[in-house]
Short mmCIF file of C-alpha atoms in Angstrom, two decimals:
data_model
loop_
_atom_site.label_atom_id
_atom_site.label_comp_id
_atom_site.label_asym_id
_atom_site.label_seq_id
_atom_site.Cartn_x
_atom_site.Cartn_y
_atom_site.Cartn_z
CA MET A 25 -30.71 -188.99 71.44
CA THR A 26 -33.63 -191.28 72.29
CA GLN A 27 -34.38 -193.37 69.21
CA ILE A 28 -35.34 -196.85 68.07
CA HIS A 29 -33.52 -197.86 64.87
CA ILE A 30 -34.99 -200.65 62.74
CA HIS A 31 -32.70 -201.62 59.85
CA GLN A 32 -33.47 -204.05 57.03
CA LEU A 33 -35.81 -205.99 59.32
CA THR A 34 -37.31 -209.18 57.97
CA PHE A 35 -39.60 -211.39 60.02
CA THR A 36 -41.25 -214.59 58.88
CA LEU A 37 -43.92 -216.40 60.88
CA PRO A 38 -43.66 -220.15 61.56
CA ASN A 39 -46.35 -220.75 58.91
CA GLY A 40 -44.07 -219.16 56.30
CA LYS A 41 -45.91 -215.83 56.02
CA THR A 42 -43.54 -212.85 55.85
CA LEU A 43 -44.80 -209.90 57.92
CA PHE A 44 -41.85 -207.57 57.33
CA ASN A 45 -39.40 -207.58 54.46
CA ASN A 46 -36.33 -205.32 54.73
CA LEU A 47 -38.22 -202.83 56.88
CA ASN A 48 -36.40 -199.59 57.73
CA LEU A 49 -37.87 -197.34 60.39
CA VAL A 50 -36.75 -194.88 63.05
CA PHE A 51 -38.88 -193.95 66.06
CA ALA A 52 -37.80 -190.62 67.54
CA LYS A 53 -38.79 -188.91 70.79
CA ARG A 54 -42.38 -188.13 69.85
CA LYS A 55 -45.91 -189.29 70.53
CA ILE A 56 -46.51 -191.72 67.68
CA GLY A 57 -49.59 -193.66 66.65
CA LEU A 58 -49.02 -196.98 64.91
CA VAL A 59 -51.99 -197.93 62.71
CA GLY A 60 -52.78 -200.65 60.20
CA LYS A 61 -55.17 -203.47 59.48
CA ASN A 62 -55.50 -206.35 61.92
CA GLY A 63 -52.83 -208.95 61.23
CA VAL A 64 -50.41 -206.54 59.58
CA GLY A 65 -47.92 -206.97 62.45
CA LYS A 66 -48.28 -204.08 64.91
CA SER A 67 -48.09 -206.28 68.02
CA THR A 68 -45.35 -208.38 66.44
CA LEU A 69 -43.29 -205.25 65.79
CA PHE A 70 -43.56 -204.32 69.48
CA GLN A 71 -42.44 -207.82 70.47
CA LEU A 72 -39.46 -207.54 68.13
CA ILE A 73 -38.51 -204.16 69.61
CA THR A 74 -38.72 -205.47 73.18
CA GLY A 75 -36.80 -208.64 72.36
CA GLU A 76 -39.66 -211.07 72.97
CA LEU A 77 -39.26 -212.13 69.35
CA TYR A 78 -36.15 -212.20 67.16
CA PRO A 79 -35.99 -211.02 63.54
CA SER A 80 -35.33 -213.47 60.73
CA SER A 81 -32.75 -210.96 59.54
CA GLY A 82 -31.88 -207.30 60.07
CA SER A 83 -31.43 -205.46 63.33
CA ILE A 84 -33.14 -203.32 65.97
CA TYR A 85 -31.14 -200.92 68.11
CA THR A 86 -32.65 -198.91 70.94
CA GLU A 87 -31.06 -195.78 72.42
CA GLY A 88 -32.89 -195.44 75.72
CA THR A 89 -35.04 -197.56 78.03
CA LEU A 90 -38.38 -199.21 77.21
CA ALA A 91 -41.60 -199.86 79.11
CA TYR A 92 -44.09 -202.11 77.35
CA LEU A 93 -47.82 -202.63 77.79
CA SER A 94 -48.72 -205.76 75.84
CA GLN A 95 -52.24 -206.28 74.58
CA GLU A 96 -52.61 -209.49 76.58
CA TRP A 97 -51.06 -210.45 79.90
CA ASP A 98 -51.23 -213.85 81.56
CA PHE A 99 -51.61 -212.88 85.21
CA PHE A 100 -52.47 -216.50 86.04
CA ALA A 101 -48.79 -217.23 85.46
CA PHE A 102 -48.12 -215.22 88.65
CA PRO A 103 -50.68 -216.64 91.16
CA ASN A 104 -49.06 -215.03 94.20
CA LEU A 105 -48.37 -211.63 92.66
CA THR A 106 -49.68 -208.64 94.61
CA VAL A 107 -50.08 -204.98 93.70
CA ALA A 108 -46.82 -204.09 95.46
CA GLY A 109 -45.14 -207.13 93.91
CA LEU A 110 -45.99 -205.89 90.42
CA PHE A 111 -44.14 -202.67 91.24
CA GLY A 112 -41.24 -204.52 92.88
CA VAL A 113 -41.72 -202.95 96.31
CA GLU A 114 -43.56 -205.63 98.28
CA LYS A 115 -40.54 -206.66 100.37
CA LYS A 116 -39.82 -203.04 101.25
CA ILE A 117 -43.40 -202.32 102.33
CA ARG A 118 -43.62 -205.48 104.42
CA ALA A 119 -40.33 -204.55 106.12
CA LEU A 120 -41.68 -201.03 106.71
CA HIS A 121 -44.81 -202.43 108.38
CA ARG A 122 -42.75 -204.70 110.62
CA ILE A 123 -40.58 -201.75 111.67
CA TYR A 124 -43.69 -199.69 112.45
CA LYS A 125 -44.83 -202.57 114.66
CA GLY A 126 -41.57 -202.45 116.61
CA SER A 127 -39.19 -204.68 114.69
CA ILE A 128 -35.51 -204.02 115.30
CA ASP A 129 -34.38 -206.76 112.94
CA THR A 130 -31.35 -205.47 111.05
CA GLN A 131 -32.51 -207.27 107.88
CA ASP A 132 -35.76 -205.25 107.84
CA PHE A 133 -33.78 -201.99 107.85
CA ILE A 134 -31.44 -203.31 105.15
CA THR A 135 -34.47 -204.32 103.02
CA LEU A 136 -36.16 -200.93 103.49
CA ASP A 137 -32.90 -199.12 102.65
CA GLU A 138 -34.24 -195.89 104.24
CA ASP A 139 -37.04 -195.72 101.66
CA TRP A 140 -39.56 -194.55 104.26
CA GLN A 141 -41.94 -193.12 101.64
CA VAL A 142 -42.22 -196.33 99.60
CA GLU A 143 -45.86 -197.07 100.47
CA GLU A 144 -46.93 -193.44 100.13
CA ARG A 145 -45.21 -193.27 96.74
CA LEU A 146 -47.04 -196.39 95.57
CA GLN A 147 -50.38 -194.89 96.60
CA GLN A 148 -49.61 -191.70 94.71
CA GLN A 149 -48.79 -193.72 91.61
CA LEU A 150 -52.04 -195.68 91.92
CA MET A 151 -54.01 -192.42 92.04
CA ARG A 152 -53.11 -191.68 88.41
CA PHE A 153 -55.62 -194.29 87.26
CA GLY A 154 -58.02 -194.19 90.20
CA LEU A 155 -56.68 -197.24 92.04
CA GLN A 156 -55.75 -195.60 95.34
CA ALA A 157 -58.28 -197.77 97.21
CA LEU A 158 -56.24 -200.89 96.47
CA SER A 159 -54.10 -202.27 99.27
CA TYR A 160 -50.46 -202.99 98.56
CA ASN A 161 -51.02 -206.69 99.31
CA THR A 162 -54.11 -207.16 97.09
CA PRO A 163 -53.59 -210.24 94.88
CA ILE A 164 -53.60 -209.37 91.17
CA ASN A 165 -55.77 -212.38 90.33
CA GLN A 166 -58.61 -210.90 92.40
CA LEU A 167 -58.87 -207.81 90.18
CA SER A 168 -61.20 -207.29 87.23
CA GLY A 169 -59.89 -206.99 83.67
CA GLY A 170 -60.33 -203.22 83.75
CA GLU A 171 -58.50 -202.92 87.07
CA ILE A 172 -55.62 -205.03 85.80
CA THR A 173 -55.31 -202.85 82.69
CA ARG A 174 -55.32 -199.69 84.81
CA LEU A 175 -52.75 -201.21 87.17
CA ARG A 176 -50.46 -202.13 84.27
CA LEU A 177 -50.88 -198.63 82.82
CA THR A 178 -49.94 -197.21 86.23
CA GLN A 179 -46.81 -199.37 86.22
CA VAL A 180 -45.81 -198.29 82.70
CA PHE A 181 -46.40 -194.57 83.27
CA SER A 182 -44.50 -194.74 86.58
CA SER A 183 -41.47 -196.34 84.94
CA ASN A 184 -39.65 -193.17 83.82
CA ALA A 185 -38.67 -195.09 80.68
CA ASP A 186 -37.53 -193.19 77.60
CA PHE A 187 -40.03 -195.03 75.40
CA LEU A 188 -43.50 -196.28 76.28
CA LEU A 189 -44.83 -198.97 73.93
CA LEU A 190 -48.60 -199.28 74.39
CA ASP A 191 -50.50 -202.00 72.52
CA GLU A 192 -54.26 -201.22 72.50
CA PRO A 193 -54.05 -199.51 75.92
CA SER A 194 -57.71 -198.45 76.04
CA ASN A 195 -59.00 -202.04 75.82
CA HIS A 196 -61.12 -203.05 78.87
CA LEU A 197 -61.29 -199.43 80.10
CA ASP A 198 -64.52 -197.59 80.92
CA SER A 199 -65.02 -193.96 79.88
CA SER A 200 -63.58 -192.59 83.12
CA ALA A 201 -60.41 -194.68 82.86
CA ARG A 202 -60.04 -193.71 79.20
CA LYS A 203 -60.07 -190.06 80.16
CA GLN A 204 -57.32 -190.78 82.70
CA LEU A 205 -55.33 -192.52 79.97
CA TYR A 206 -55.74 -189.60 77.56
CA LYS A 207 -54.52 -187.17 80.23
CA ALA A 208 -51.55 -189.40 81.04
CA ILE A 209 -50.58 -189.42 77.37
CA GLN A 210 -50.92 -185.64 77.11
CA ASP A 211 -48.82 -185.11 80.25
CA TRP A 212 -46.08 -187.60 79.29
CA GLU A 213 -42.88 -185.80 78.34
CA GLY A 214 -41.04 -188.78 76.88
CA ALA A 215 -41.66 -190.81 73.74
CA ILE A 216 -44.76 -192.95 73.25
CA ILE A 217 -45.62 -195.42 70.50
CA ILE A 218 -49.26 -196.48 70.59
CA ALA A 219 -50.85 -199.23 68.51
CA SER A 220 -54.56 -198.56 68.73
CA HIS A 221 -57.92 -198.41 66.96
CA ASP A 222 -59.15 -195.80 69.45
CA ARG A 223 -59.57 -192.74 67.24
CA LYS A 224 -60.05 -190.35 70.15
CA LEU A 225 -56.82 -191.57 71.72
CA LEU A 226 -54.95 -191.18 68.41
CA ASN A 227 -55.94 -187.53 68.27
CA PHE A 228 -53.62 -186.88 71.23
CA ILE A 229 -50.48 -187.93 69.34
CA GLU A 230 -48.12 -186.02 67.03
CA GLU A 231 -47.44 -188.43 64.19
CA ILE A 232 -49.12 -191.41 62.54
CA ILE A 233 -47.11 -194.29 61.11
CA GLU A 234 -49.18 -196.59 58.93
CA LEU A 235 -47.98 -200.17 58.77
CA ASN A 236 -49.03 -202.07 55.63
CA THR A 237 -47.95 -205.05 53.54
CA LEU A 238 -45.60 -202.85 51.52
CA GLY A 239 -43.83 -201.28 54.51
CA VAL A 240 -44.63 -198.01 56.28
CA LYS A 241 -45.89 -194.52 55.50
CA HIS A 242 -45.45 -191.46 57.72
CA TYR A 243 -48.14 -188.85 58.30
CA GLY A 244 -47.44 -185.75 60.37
CA GLY A 245 -50.17 -184.77 62.80
CA ASN A 246 -52.86 -186.67 64.67
CA TYR A 247 -55.47 -189.16 63.49
CA ARG A 248 -57.80 -186.46 62.16
CA HIS A 249 -55.00 -185.15 59.95
CA TYR A 250 -54.17 -188.71 58.91
CA ILE A 251 -57.75 -189.30 57.70
CA GLU A 252 -57.65 -186.02 55.77
CA GLN A 253 -54.39 -187.03 54.08
CA LYS A 254 -55.76 -190.49 53.28
CA SER A 255 -58.83 -188.89 51.69
CA ILE A 256 -56.62 -186.69 49.53
CA GLU A 257 -54.54 -189.71 48.52
CA HIS A 258 -57.67 -191.68 47.67
CA ALA A 259 -59.04 -188.82 45.57
CA ALA A 260 -55.71 -188.57 43.76
CA HIS A 261 -55.73 -192.32 43.06
CA ILE A 262 -59.28 -192.13 41.68
CA HIS A 263 -58.29 -189.16 39.51
CA ALA A 264 -55.21 -191.00 38.23
CA LEU A 265 -57.31 -194.11 37.55
CA ASN A 266 -59.86 -192.10 35.59
CA ASP A 267 -57.08 -190.45 33.59
CA ALA A 268 -55.61 -193.87 32.86
CA LYS A 269 -59.00 -195.17 31.70
CA LYS A 270 -59.46 -192.16 29.42
CA LEU A 271 -55.99 -192.65 27.97
CA LEU A 272 -56.67 -196.34 27.44
CA GLN A 273 -59.96 -195.58 25.68
CA LYS A 274 -58.27 -192.94 23.53
CA THR A 275 -55.47 -195.33 22.65
CA ALA A 276 -57.94 -198.09 21.80
CA LYS A 277 -59.90 -195.70 19.60
CA THR A 278 -56.72 -194.58 17.81
CA ILE A 279 -55.72 -198.19 17.21
CA GLN A 280 -59.19 -199.00 15.88
CA THR A 281 -59.14 -195.98 13.57
CA THR A 282 -55.67 -196.87 12.30
CA HIS A 283 -56.76 -200.47 11.77
CA GLU A 284 -59.84 -199.37 9.81
CA LYS A 285 -57.78 -197.03 7.61
CA HIS A 286 -55.31 -199.84 6.94
CA GLU A 287 -58.10 -202.22 5.95
CA LYS A 288 -59.62 -199.58 3.68
CA LYS A 289 -56.30 -199.09 1.88
CA GLN A 290 -55.92 -202.85 1.48
CA SER A 291 -59.34 -203.07 -0.16
#
């Protein structure tokens, strides 16, 4: 069964602030929206799941493979990275081109490994987010922020991973690219965990998990259902607060009356 098990997880930042304290959580094979206020630890939780960060205590166990779209990505750290390089197929495509030009070098055939459709497959993958016009050897650092986000989304959705972890995936996307993202999420048959403030996006998921300073709360349904449930909870809290105020006033009045009766007897 594809699951992510988080058991008694505690994580403390270098400044001493504790983000998670004995957190217990299980992510199953569903489309899940992770919501919460900025700074509550959504991105940090993803980094703990992927192993980029280590818990102060507790454990995380993943049954299945992960593909992760981080909110930020330092593409300047890879100055020579190309589109094909991002997908790990640049050497194959270059070997394919040399063979097409007449190469009989045995190493080119070993590198290609009979993957004659490698370039065609890459182009089909790029079509998902409207990037089919890109050449396989286009340097990543020549792309715009929106193109880089779409390219990274293409990579994640082409991964065949059991779990996709998407941190604010609609950032830097125009309306057309957002529609492509929404369709990709709808069509995805595996598990997805999405940390996002994009309400329209969150209406395509099946469950909301709210991360707060006290832990987590689960809400079945999409974001619209989550807001409805939060409204009901808020109304219930207001009702309970009003009842508590009335009880306090009644108790205070009873105490005052008792006190006045006592004073009257004393006099």
